[in-house]
Amino acid sequence: MARDEIAKRYASAIYNIAKSSDSINEVREVLNIFMENYEEEEEFRKILEDPLKKFPEKEKFLEKSFDHFTKESLGIVKYIVRKQRLSLVGDIKEYFLKLYYEENNKLPITAIFAKELSEEQRELLIEKLEKKYGKKIVLNLEVDKEIIGGGILKIGNEVINGSIKNQIEEIGRAVQQECRD
């Protein structure tokens, strides 16, 4: 079975467990922290991937690392480790969020601008996007000074690039094309 399919099955099962125990937000948080620790902390990753460590030893480590979460949320993390699906944590989290957003009529959008938006600009952007897409917008704002001005919106696989940098590059390509012709 392909990695993608396995991650989708795990995410679906985890989502159903979280939903039935009314702990979707906590499970979402534990998956975020678990993924971040696994991807960013070498020591964390080494302990969990060590083939010489038995599961009870890894389990104790997880209990200490996630002691502020409920037994159910911790159980999900333990299950992923026990089934040796650590490399799928990022994908599982991604599919979990996708299920959550679909069920709650939400649309995650990443917006990149040359400078920080004011609260008023942020609210106006969200309002316009909600009107356009007919969903509650979950907006992730990023700043990238290299785009000079304007902005870039990432909506799923779609990218809307309205940055000045992109417009300058398009003009440059058009001029180069004209010169060749």
Short mmCIF file of N, CA and C in Angstrom, two decimals:
data_model
loop_
_atom_site.label_atom_id
_atom_site.label_comp_id
_atom_site.label_asym_id
_atom_site.label_seq_id
_atom_site.Cartn_x
_atom_site.Cartn_y
_atom_site.Cartn_z
N MET A 1 0.85 -1.18 0.00
CA MET A 1 0.00 0.00 0.00
C MET A 1 0.90 1.25 0.00
N ALA A 2 0.53 2.24 -0.78
CA ALA A 2 1.32 3.46 -0.90
C ALA A 2 1.29 4.26 0.41
N ARG A 3 2.39 4.99 0.64
CA ARG A 3 2.51 5.84 1.84
C ARG A 3 1.30 6.75 2.01
N ASP A 4 0.91 7.36 0.90
CA ASP A 4 -0.18 8.31 0.90
C ASP A 4 -1.48 7.66 1.41
N GLU A 5 -1.75 6.47 0.93
CA GLU A 5 -2.96 5.75 1.32
C GLU A 5 -2.92 5.36 2.79
N ILE A 6 -1.76 4.94 3.25
CA ILE A 6 -1.59 4.57 4.67
C ILE A 6 -1.84 5.80 5.55
N ALA A 7 -1.23 6.93 5.17
CA ALA A 7 -1.41 8.16 5.95
C ALA A 7 -2.87 8.58 5.99
N LYS A 8 -3.57 8.45 4.87
CA LYS A 8 -5.00 8.81 4.82
C LYS A 8 -5.81 7.92 5.76
N ARG A 9 -5.51 6.62 5.78
CA ARG A 9 -6.25 5.70 6.65
C ARG A 9 -6.01 6.02 8.12
N TYR A 10 -4.76 6.27 8.47
CA TYR A 10 -4.45 6.62 9.86
C TYR A 10 -5.15 7.92 10.23
N ALA A 11 -5.08 8.93 9.35
CA ALA A 11 -5.70 10.23 9.64
C ALA A 11 -7.21 10.07 9.82
N SER A 12 -7.82 9.28 8.98
CA SER A 12 -9.26 9.06 9.07
C SER A 12 -9.63 8.38 10.39
N ALA A 13 -8.88 7.35 10.75
CA ALA A 13 -9.15 6.64 12.01
C ALA A 13 -8.93 7.57 13.20
N ILE A 14 -7.85 8.33 13.18
CA ILE A 14 -7.55 9.25 14.27
C ILE A 14 -8.62 10.33 14.36
N TYR A 15 -9.05 10.83 13.21
CA TYR A 15 -10.09 11.87 13.20
C TYR A 15 -11.38 11.34 13.81
N ASN A 16 -11.75 10.13 13.44
CA ASN A 16 -12.98 9.53 13.97
C ASN A 16 -12.90 9.32 15.48
N ILE A 17 -11.73 8.91 15.97
CA ILE A 17 -11.53 8.73 17.41
C ILE A 17 -11.65 10.09 18.11
N ALA A 18 -10.97 11.09 17.54
CA ALA A 18 -10.99 12.44 18.14
C ALA A 18 -12.40 13.01 18.14
N LYS A 19 -13.12 12.79 17.08
CA LYS A 19 -14.49 13.31 16.96
C LYS A 19 -15.41 12.64 17.98
N SER A 20 -15.29 11.32 18.10
CA SER A 20 -16.16 10.60 19.02
C SER A 20 -15.88 10.94 20.49
N SER A 21 -14.64 11.34 20.77
CA SER A 21 -14.31 11.71 22.15
C SER A 21 -14.32 13.23 22.35
N ASP A 22 -14.81 13.95 21.33
CA ASP A 22 -14.91 15.41 21.38
C ASP A 22 -13.57 16.06 21.74
N SER A 23 -12.51 15.58 21.09
CA SER A 23 -11.18 16.11 21.39
C SER A 23 -10.39 16.44 20.11
N ILE A 24 -11.09 16.91 19.09
CA ILE A 24 -10.43 17.22 17.82
C ILE A 24 -9.34 18.27 17.99
N ASN A 25 -9.62 19.33 18.74
CA ASN A 25 -8.62 20.40 18.90
C ASN A 25 -7.38 19.89 19.64
N GLU A 26 -7.59 19.09 20.67
CA GLU A 26 -6.44 18.56 21.40
C GLU A 26 -5.62 17.61 20.54
N VAL A 27 -6.30 16.74 19.80
CA VAL A 27 -5.58 15.80 18.93
C VAL A 27 -4.83 16.56 17.84
N ARG A 28 -5.45 17.60 17.32
CA ARG A 28 -4.77 18.44 16.32
C ARG A 28 -3.50 19.03 16.91
N GLU A 29 -3.60 19.51 18.13
CA GLU A 29 -2.44 20.09 18.80
C GLU A 29 -1.35 19.05 19.08
N VAL A 30 -1.75 17.87 19.55
CA VAL A 30 -0.76 16.84 19.85
C VAL A 30 -0.07 16.36 18.57
N LEU A 31 -0.81 16.28 17.46
CA LEU A 31 -0.20 15.90 16.19
C LEU A 31 0.79 16.96 15.72
N ASN A 32 0.43 18.24 15.90
CA ASN A 32 1.33 19.34 15.54
C ASN A 32 2.64 19.26 16.33
N ILE A 33 2.51 19.11 17.63
CA ILE A 33 3.69 19.07 18.50
C ILE A 33 4.52 17.83 18.20
N PHE A 34 3.86 16.71 18.02
CA PHE A 34 4.54 15.45 17.71
C PHE A 34 5.33 15.58 16.40
N MET A 35 4.70 16.14 15.38
CA MET A 35 5.38 16.31 14.09
C MET A 35 6.57 17.27 14.21
N GLU A 36 6.35 18.40 14.89
CA GLU A 36 7.43 19.37 15.06
C GLU A 36 8.61 18.76 15.80
N ASN A 37 8.34 18.07 16.90
CA ASN A 37 9.42 17.43 17.66
C ASN A 37 10.15 16.40 16.82
N TYR A 38 9.39 15.61 16.09
CA TYR A 38 9.99 14.56 15.27
C TYR A 38 10.86 15.14 14.15
N GLU A 39 10.38 16.20 13.52
CA GLU A 39 11.11 16.78 12.40
C GLU A 39 12.26 17.69 12.83
N GLU A 40 12.14 18.35 13.99
CA GLU A 40 13.11 19.38 14.35
C GLU A 40 14.08 18.98 15.46
N GLU A 41 13.71 18.02 16.30
CA GLU A 41 14.57 17.67 17.42
C GLU A 41 15.22 16.31 17.19
N GLU A 42 16.51 16.36 16.94
CA GLU A 42 17.25 15.15 16.62
C GLU A 42 17.20 14.11 17.74
N GLU A 43 17.33 14.56 18.98
CA GLU A 43 17.31 13.64 20.12
C GLU A 43 15.96 12.92 20.23
N PHE A 44 14.90 13.65 20.04
CA PHE A 44 13.55 13.09 20.07
C PHE A 44 13.42 11.99 19.01
N ARG A 45 13.86 12.31 17.81
CA ARG A 45 13.79 11.37 16.69
C ARG A 45 14.65 10.13 16.95
N LYS A 46 15.85 10.34 17.47
CA LYS A 46 16.76 9.22 17.74
C LYS A 46 16.16 8.22 18.72
N ILE A 47 15.59 8.74 19.79
CA ILE A 47 15.00 7.86 20.81
C ILE A 47 13.88 7.02 20.22
N LEU A 48 13.00 7.65 19.45
CA LEU A 48 11.85 6.93 18.91
C LEU A 48 12.21 5.99 17.76
N GLU A 49 13.28 6.28 17.05
CA GLU A 49 13.67 5.44 15.92
C GLU A 49 14.69 4.36 16.29
N ASP A 50 15.22 4.42 17.50
CA ASP A 50 16.25 3.48 17.93
C ASP A 50 15.69 2.05 17.93
N PRO A 51 16.23 1.17 17.07
CA PRO A 51 15.72 -0.20 16.99
C PRO A 51 16.08 -1.04 18.23
N LEU A 52 17.06 -0.58 19.01
CA LEU A 52 17.47 -1.32 20.20
C LEU A 52 16.58 -1.02 21.41
N LYS A 53 15.85 0.09 21.35
CA LYS A 53 14.94 0.44 22.44
C LYS A 53 13.61 -0.30 22.23
N LYS A 54 13.16 -0.93 23.26
CA LYS A 54 11.87 -1.63 23.22
C LYS A 54 10.74 -0.61 23.36
N PHE A 55 9.55 -1.01 22.94
CA PHE A 55 8.43 -0.08 22.98
C PHE A 55 8.13 0.46 24.39
N PRO A 56 8.17 -0.36 25.45
CA PRO A 56 7.88 0.20 26.79
C PRO A 56 8.80 1.37 27.16
N GLU A 57 10.05 1.32 26.73
CA GLU A 57 10.99 2.41 27.00
C GLU A 57 10.58 3.66 26.20
N LYS A 58 10.19 3.47 24.96
CA LYS A 58 9.74 4.59 24.12
C LYS A 58 8.43 5.15 24.68
N GLU A 59 7.59 4.26 25.18
CA GLU A 59 6.30 4.66 25.75
C GLU A 59 6.51 5.59 26.96
N LYS A 60 7.46 5.25 27.82
CA LYS A 60 7.75 6.09 28.99
C LYS A 60 8.26 7.47 28.54
N PHE A 61 9.10 7.46 27.51
CA PHE A 61 9.61 8.71 26.96
C PHE A 61 8.46 9.58 26.44
N LEU A 62 7.52 8.97 25.74
CA LEU A 62 6.37 9.70 25.21
C LEU A 62 5.49 10.23 26.34
N GLU A 63 5.31 9.44 27.38
CA GLU A 63 4.49 9.88 28.52
C GLU A 63 5.09 11.11 29.18
N LYS A 64 6.42 11.16 29.27
CA LYS A 64 7.09 12.34 29.84
C LYS A 64 6.98 13.53 28.88
N SER A 65 7.14 13.27 27.60
CA SER A 65 7.12 14.34 26.60
C SER A 65 5.73 14.95 26.40
N PHE A 66 4.69 14.14 26.58
CA PHE A 66 3.33 14.59 26.32
C PHE A 66 2.46 14.48 27.57
N ASP A 67 3.04 14.78 28.74
CA ASP A 67 2.34 14.60 30.01
C ASP A 67 1.17 15.57 30.22
N HIS A 68 1.11 16.63 29.43
CA HIS A 68 0.02 17.60 29.60
C HIS A 68 -1.18 17.31 28.69
N PHE A 69 -1.16 16.19 28.00
CA PHE A 69 -2.29 15.80 27.15
C PHE A 69 -3.08 14.66 27.78
N THR A 70 -4.31 14.50 27.31
CA THR A 70 -5.15 13.44 27.85
C THR A 70 -4.62 12.06 27.44
N LYS A 71 -5.10 11.07 28.13
CA LYS A 71 -4.73 9.68 27.86
C LYS A 71 -5.06 9.30 26.42
N GLU A 72 -6.20 9.77 25.91
CA GLU A 72 -6.63 9.46 24.54
C GLU A 72 -5.66 10.03 23.51
N SER A 73 -5.29 11.29 23.68
CA SER A 73 -4.36 11.93 22.74
C SER A 73 -2.99 11.27 22.79
N LEU A 74 -2.53 10.99 24.00
CA LEU A 74 -1.25 10.30 24.16
C LEU A 74 -1.32 8.91 23.52
N GLY A 75 -2.46 8.25 23.64
CA GLY A 75 -2.65 6.94 23.04
C GLY A 75 -2.49 6.95 21.53
N ILE A 76 -2.91 8.02 20.90
CA ILE A 76 -2.75 8.15 19.45
C ILE A 76 -1.27 8.24 19.08
N VAL A 77 -0.52 9.04 19.82
CA VAL A 77 0.92 9.16 19.58
C VAL A 77 1.61 7.82 19.80
N LYS A 78 1.26 7.14 20.88
CA LYS A 78 1.85 5.83 21.17
C LYS A 78 1.55 4.83 20.06
N TYR A 79 0.33 4.87 19.56
CA TYR A 79 -0.07 3.94 18.50
C TYR A 79 0.77 4.16 17.22
N ILE A 80 0.98 5.42 16.86
CA ILE A 80 1.79 5.74 15.68
C ILE A 80 3.21 5.19 15.86
N VAL A 81 3.76 5.36 17.06
CA VAL A 81 5.11 4.86 17.34
C VAL A 81 5.13 3.33 17.34
N ARG A 82 4.17 2.72 18.00
CA ARG A 82 4.12 1.25 18.09
C ARG A 82 4.04 0.62 16.70
N LYS A 83 3.27 1.25 15.81
CA LYS A 83 3.08 0.72 14.46
C LYS A 83 4.20 1.16 13.50
N GLN A 84 5.19 1.85 14.05
CA GLN A 84 6.37 2.30 13.29
C GLN A 84 5.97 3.14 12.08
N ARG A 85 5.12 4.11 12.33
CA ARG A 85 4.65 5.03 11.27
C ARG A 85 5.17 6.44 11.49
N LEU A 86 6.32 6.56 12.13
CA LEU A 86 6.89 7.87 12.44
C LEU A 86 7.12 8.71 11.19
N SER A 87 7.56 8.09 10.12
CA SER A 87 7.86 8.85 8.90
C SER A 87 6.59 9.42 8.26
N LEU A 88 5.43 8.96 8.72
CA LEU A 88 4.16 9.43 8.15
C LEU A 88 3.48 10.52 8.99
N VAL A 89 4.10 10.91 10.09
CA VAL A 89 3.45 11.85 11.01
C VAL A 89 3.02 13.13 10.30
N GLY A 90 3.87 13.72 9.47
CA GLY A 90 3.53 14.94 8.75
C GLY A 90 2.33 14.74 7.82
N ASP A 91 2.33 13.62 7.10
CA ASP A 91 1.22 13.33 6.19
C ASP A 91 -0.07 13.05 6.95
N ILE A 92 0.05 12.31 8.05
CA ILE A 92 -1.14 12.01 8.87
C ILE A 92 -1.75 13.32 9.38
N LYS A 93 -0.91 14.22 9.87
CA LYS A 93 -1.39 15.51 10.37
C LYS A 93 -2.06 16.30 9.25
N GLU A 94 -1.44 16.30 8.08
CA GLU A 94 -1.99 17.03 6.93
C GLU A 94 -3.38 16.52 6.55
N TYR A 95 -3.53 15.20 6.47
CA TYR A 95 -4.83 14.62 6.11
C TYR A 95 -5.86 14.81 7.23
N PHE A 96 -5.40 14.76 8.47
CA PHE A 96 -6.28 15.01 9.61
C PHE A 96 -6.87 16.42 9.49
N LEU A 97 -6.00 17.40 9.21
CA LEU A 97 -6.46 18.79 9.07
C LEU A 97 -7.40 18.93 7.88
N LYS A 98 -7.10 18.22 6.81
CA LYS A 98 -7.97 18.28 5.62
C LYS A 98 -9.38 17.80 5.97
N LEU A 99 -9.46 16.70 6.71
CA LEU A 99 -10.77 16.19 7.14
C LEU A 99 -11.48 17.21 8.03
N TYR A 100 -10.73 17.80 8.95
CA TYR A 100 -11.28 18.79 9.87
C TYR A 100 -11.83 20.00 9.10
N TYR A 101 -11.03 20.52 8.16
CA TYR A 101 -11.45 21.69 7.39
C TYR A 101 -12.68 21.39 6.53
N GLU A 102 -12.69 20.22 5.90
CA GLU A 102 -13.83 19.85 5.06
C GLU A 102 -15.11 19.75 5.89
N GLU A 103 -15.03 19.09 7.02
CA GLU A 103 -16.20 18.89 7.86
C GLU A 103 -16.72 20.19 8.46
N ASN A 104 -15.82 21.13 8.67
CA ASN A 104 -16.20 22.40 9.30
C ASN A 104 -16.31 23.56 8.31
N ASN A 105 -16.34 23.23 7.01
CA ASN A 105 -16.49 24.22 5.95
C ASN A 105 -15.46 25.35 6.07
N LYS A 106 -14.20 24.95 6.30
CA LYS A 106 -13.12 25.91 6.42
C LYS A 106 -12.14 25.73 5.27
N LEU A 107 -11.48 26.82 4.90
CA LEU A 107 -10.50 26.79 3.82
C LEU A 107 -9.20 27.43 4.29
N PRO A 108 -8.13 26.63 4.39
CA PRO A 108 -6.85 27.22 4.79
C PRO A 108 -6.20 27.95 3.62
N ILE A 109 -5.75 29.16 3.87
CA ILE A 109 -5.09 29.97 2.84
C ILE A 109 -3.83 30.57 3.44
N THR A 110 -2.74 30.48 2.68
CA THR A 110 -1.50 31.14 3.07
C THR A 110 -1.40 32.41 2.23
N ALA A 111 -1.22 33.54 2.87
CA ALA A 111 -1.08 34.83 2.19
C ALA A 111 0.30 35.39 2.51
N ILE A 112 1.03 35.74 1.46
CA ILE A 112 2.39 36.25 1.62
C ILE A 112 2.44 37.69 1.10
N PHE A 113 2.92 38.58 1.96
CA PHE A 113 3.00 39.99 1.59
C PHE A 113 4.40 40.51 1.93
N ALA A 114 4.74 41.65 1.33
CA ALA A 114 6.06 42.25 1.55
C ALA A 114 6.19 42.84 2.95
N LYS A 115 5.06 43.19 3.55
CA LYS A 115 5.10 43.71 4.92
C LYS A 115 3.88 43.19 5.69
N GLU A 116 3.95 43.33 6.98
CA GLU A 116 2.87 42.87 7.87
C GLU A 116 1.58 43.64 7.56
N LEU A 117 0.46 42.93 7.53
CA LEU A 117 -0.83 43.59 7.32
C LEU A 117 -1.34 44.16 8.64
N SER A 118 -2.08 45.25 8.53
CA SER A 118 -2.74 45.79 9.72
C SER A 118 -3.92 44.87 10.03
N GLU A 119 -4.47 45.01 11.20
CA GLU A 119 -5.62 44.19 11.59
C GLU A 119 -6.80 44.47 10.66
N GLU A 120 -6.97 45.71 10.28
CA GLU A 120 -8.05 46.09 9.37
C GLU A 120 -7.86 45.44 7.99
N GLN A 121 -6.64 45.47 7.47
CA GLN A 121 -6.35 44.84 6.17
C GLN A 121 -6.58 43.33 6.24
N ARG A 122 -6.16 42.75 7.35
CA ARG A 122 -6.33 41.30 7.54
C ARG A 122 -7.81 40.93 7.53
N GLU A 123 -8.60 41.66 8.28
CA GLU A 123 -10.04 41.40 8.36
C GLU A 123 -10.72 41.59 7.00
N LEU A 124 -10.31 42.62 6.26
CA LEU A 124 -10.88 42.88 4.94
C LEU A 124 -10.53 41.75 3.97
N LEU A 125 -9.28 41.27 4.03
CA LEU A 125 -8.85 40.16 3.18
C LEU A 125 -9.67 38.91 3.49
N ILE A 126 -9.81 38.60 4.76
CA ILE A 126 -10.60 37.43 5.16
C ILE A 126 -12.04 37.56 4.67
N GLU A 127 -12.61 38.73 4.86
CA GLU A 127 -13.99 38.97 4.44
C GLU A 127 -14.17 38.74 2.93
N LYS A 128 -13.23 39.27 2.13
CA LYS A 128 -13.32 39.12 0.67
C LYS A 128 -13.12 37.66 0.26
N LEU A 129 -12.19 36.97 0.90
CA LEU A 129 -11.94 35.56 0.57
C LEU A 129 -13.12 34.68 0.97
N GLU A 130 -13.73 34.98 2.12
CA GLU A 130 -14.91 34.20 2.55
C GLU A 130 -16.06 34.40 1.58
N LYS A 131 -16.21 35.62 1.10
CA LYS A 131 -17.27 35.91 0.13
C LYS A 131 -17.01 35.17 -1.18
N LYS A 132 -15.77 35.17 -1.62
CA LYS A 132 -15.41 34.53 -2.89
C LYS A 132 -15.56 33.01 -2.83
N TYR A 133 -15.07 32.39 -1.74
CA TYR A 133 -15.03 30.93 -1.66
C TYR A 133 -16.20 30.31 -0.89
N GLY A 134 -16.98 31.13 -0.20
CA GLY A 134 -18.13 30.62 0.52
C GLY A 134 -17.78 29.71 1.68
N LYS A 135 -16.61 29.91 2.26
CA LYS A 135 -16.16 29.11 3.39
C LYS A 135 -15.51 30.02 4.43
N LYS A 136 -15.42 29.50 5.64
CA LYS A 136 -14.70 30.20 6.72
C LYS A 136 -13.21 30.09 6.40
N ILE A 137 -12.52 31.20 6.38
CA ILE A 137 -11.11 31.22 6.00
C ILE A 137 -10.21 31.07 7.22
N VAL A 138 -9.23 30.16 7.11
CA VAL A 138 -8.18 30.01 8.11
C VAL A 138 -6.94 30.61 7.46
N LEU A 139 -6.60 31.83 7.86
CA LEU A 139 -5.55 32.59 7.19
C LEU A 139 -4.22 32.48 7.91
N ASN A 140 -3.21 32.08 7.16
CA ASN A 140 -1.84 32.04 7.66
C ASN A 140 -1.07 33.13 6.92
N LEU A 141 -0.69 34.18 7.64
CA LEU A 141 0.01 35.30 7.03
C LEU A 141 1.52 35.14 7.16
N GLU A 142 2.23 35.43 6.07
CA GLU A 142 3.69 35.39 6.07
C GLU A 142 4.21 36.68 5.46
N VAL A 143 5.42 37.07 5.85
CA VAL A 143 6.06 38.26 5.30
C VAL A 143 7.30 37.83 4.54
N ASP A 144 7.43 38.33 3.29
CA ASP A 144 8.60 38.07 2.45
C ASP A 144 8.93 39.37 1.74
N LYS A 145 9.94 40.07 2.22
CA LYS A 145 10.31 41.38 1.68
C LYS A 145 10.78 41.30 0.22
N GLU A 146 11.18 40.13 -0.23
CA GLU A 146 11.68 39.97 -1.60
C GLU A 146 10.59 40.12 -2.66
N ILE A 147 9.32 40.03 -2.28
CA ILE A 147 8.27 40.17 -3.29
C ILE A 147 7.98 41.64 -3.61
N ILE A 148 8.66 42.54 -2.95
CA ILE A 148 8.63 43.98 -3.16
C ILE A 148 7.30 44.60 -2.74
N GLY A 149 6.21 44.16 -3.29
CA GLY A 149 4.88 44.67 -2.98
C GLY A 149 3.85 43.69 -3.50
N GLY A 150 2.58 44.01 -3.30
CA GLY A 150 1.53 43.10 -3.74
C GLY A 150 1.48 41.89 -2.81
N GLY A 151 1.02 40.75 -3.35
CA GLY A 151 0.93 39.57 -2.49
C GLY A 151 0.77 38.30 -3.28
N ILE A 152 0.91 37.20 -2.56
CA ILE A 152 0.76 35.86 -3.12
C ILE A 152 -0.23 35.11 -2.23
N LEU A 153 -1.21 34.45 -2.85
CA LEU A 153 -2.16 33.63 -2.11
C LEU A 153 -1.97 32.18 -2.52
N LYS A 154 -1.89 31.30 -1.52
CA LYS A 154 -1.80 29.86 -1.78
C LYS A 154 -3.05 29.22 -1.20
N ILE A 155 -3.85 28.68 -2.12
CA ILE A 155 -5.12 28.07 -1.75
C ILE A 155 -5.10 26.65 -2.27
N GLY A 156 -4.80 25.69 -1.38
CA GLY A 156 -4.64 24.31 -1.84
C GLY A 156 -3.49 24.23 -2.83
N ASN A 157 -3.75 23.71 -4.02
CA ASN A 157 -2.73 23.61 -5.06
C ASN A 157 -2.67 24.85 -5.95
N GLU A 158 -3.57 25.79 -5.73
CA GLU A 158 -3.64 27.00 -6.56
C GLU A 158 -2.78 28.10 -5.94
N VAL A 159 -2.03 28.80 -6.80
CA VAL A 159 -1.22 29.93 -6.36
C VAL A 159 -1.62 31.14 -7.19
N ILE A 160 -2.01 32.21 -6.52
CA ILE A 160 -2.34 33.47 -7.18
C ILE A 160 -1.22 34.44 -6.83
N ASN A 161 -0.40 34.75 -7.84
CA ASN A 161 0.77 35.58 -7.60
C ASN A 161 0.54 36.99 -8.13
N GLY A 162 0.24 37.90 -7.23
CA GLY A 162 0.03 39.30 -7.58
C GLY A 162 1.15 40.16 -7.05
N SER A 163 2.33 39.57 -6.88
CA SER A 163 3.46 40.33 -6.34
C SER A 163 4.09 41.20 -7.42
N ILE A 164 4.66 42.30 -7.02
CA ILE A 164 5.34 43.19 -7.95
C ILE A 164 6.55 42.46 -8.54
N LYS A 165 7.23 41.67 -7.74
CA LYS A 165 8.39 40.91 -8.23
C LYS A 165 7.96 40.02 -9.40
N ASN A 166 6.85 39.34 -9.27
CA ASN A 166 6.35 38.47 -10.34
C ASN A 166 5.99 39.29 -11.57
N GLN A 167 5.37 40.44 -11.38
CA GLN A 167 4.99 41.29 -12.51
C GLN A 167 6.22 41.79 -13.25
N ILE A 168 7.27 42.15 -12.52
CA ILE A 168 8.52 42.59 -13.14
C ILE A 168 9.15 41.44 -13.94
N GLU A 169 9.14 40.23 -13.33
CA GLU A 169 9.69 39.07 -14.03
C GLU A 169 8.90 38.76 -15.29
N GLU A 170 7.57 38.89 -15.24
CA GLU A 170 6.74 38.66 -16.43
C GLU A 170 7.05 39.67 -17.53
N ILE A 171 7.25 40.92 -17.18
CA ILE A 171 7.61 41.95 -18.15
C ILE A 171 8.96 41.59 -18.77
N GLY A 172 9.91 41.17 -17.92
CA GLY A 172 11.24 40.78 -18.41
C GLY A 172 11.16 39.62 -19.40
N ARG A 173 10.34 38.62 -19.09
CA ARG A 173 10.18 37.48 -20.00
C ARG A 173 9.54 37.92 -21.32
N ALA A 174 8.56 38.82 -21.24
CA ALA A 174 7.90 39.31 -22.45
C ALA A 174 8.88 40.09 -23.32
N VAL A 175 9.72 40.92 -22.70
CA VAL A 175 10.72 41.69 -23.45
C VAL A 175 11.73 40.74 -24.09
N GLN A 176 12.18 39.74 -23.35
CA GLN A 176 13.13 38.75 -23.90
C GLN A 176 12.51 38.03 -25.10
N GLN A 177 11.24 37.66 -24.98
CA GLN A 177 10.55 36.97 -26.05
C GLN A 177 10.45 37.86 -27.30
N GLU A 178 10.14 39.14 -27.08
CA GLU A 178 10.05 40.11 -28.18
C GLU A 178 11.38 40.24 -28.88
N CYS A 179 12.46 40.28 -28.10
CA CYS A 179 13.81 40.43 -28.67
C CYS A 179 14.18 39.21 -29.51
N ARG A 180 13.72 38.02 -29.13
CA ARG A 180 14.02 36.79 -29.87
C ARG A 180 13.24 36.75 -31.18
N ASP A 181 12.04 37.29 -31.15
CA ASP A 181 11.18 37.24 -32.35
C ASP A 181 11.59 38.24 -33.34
#
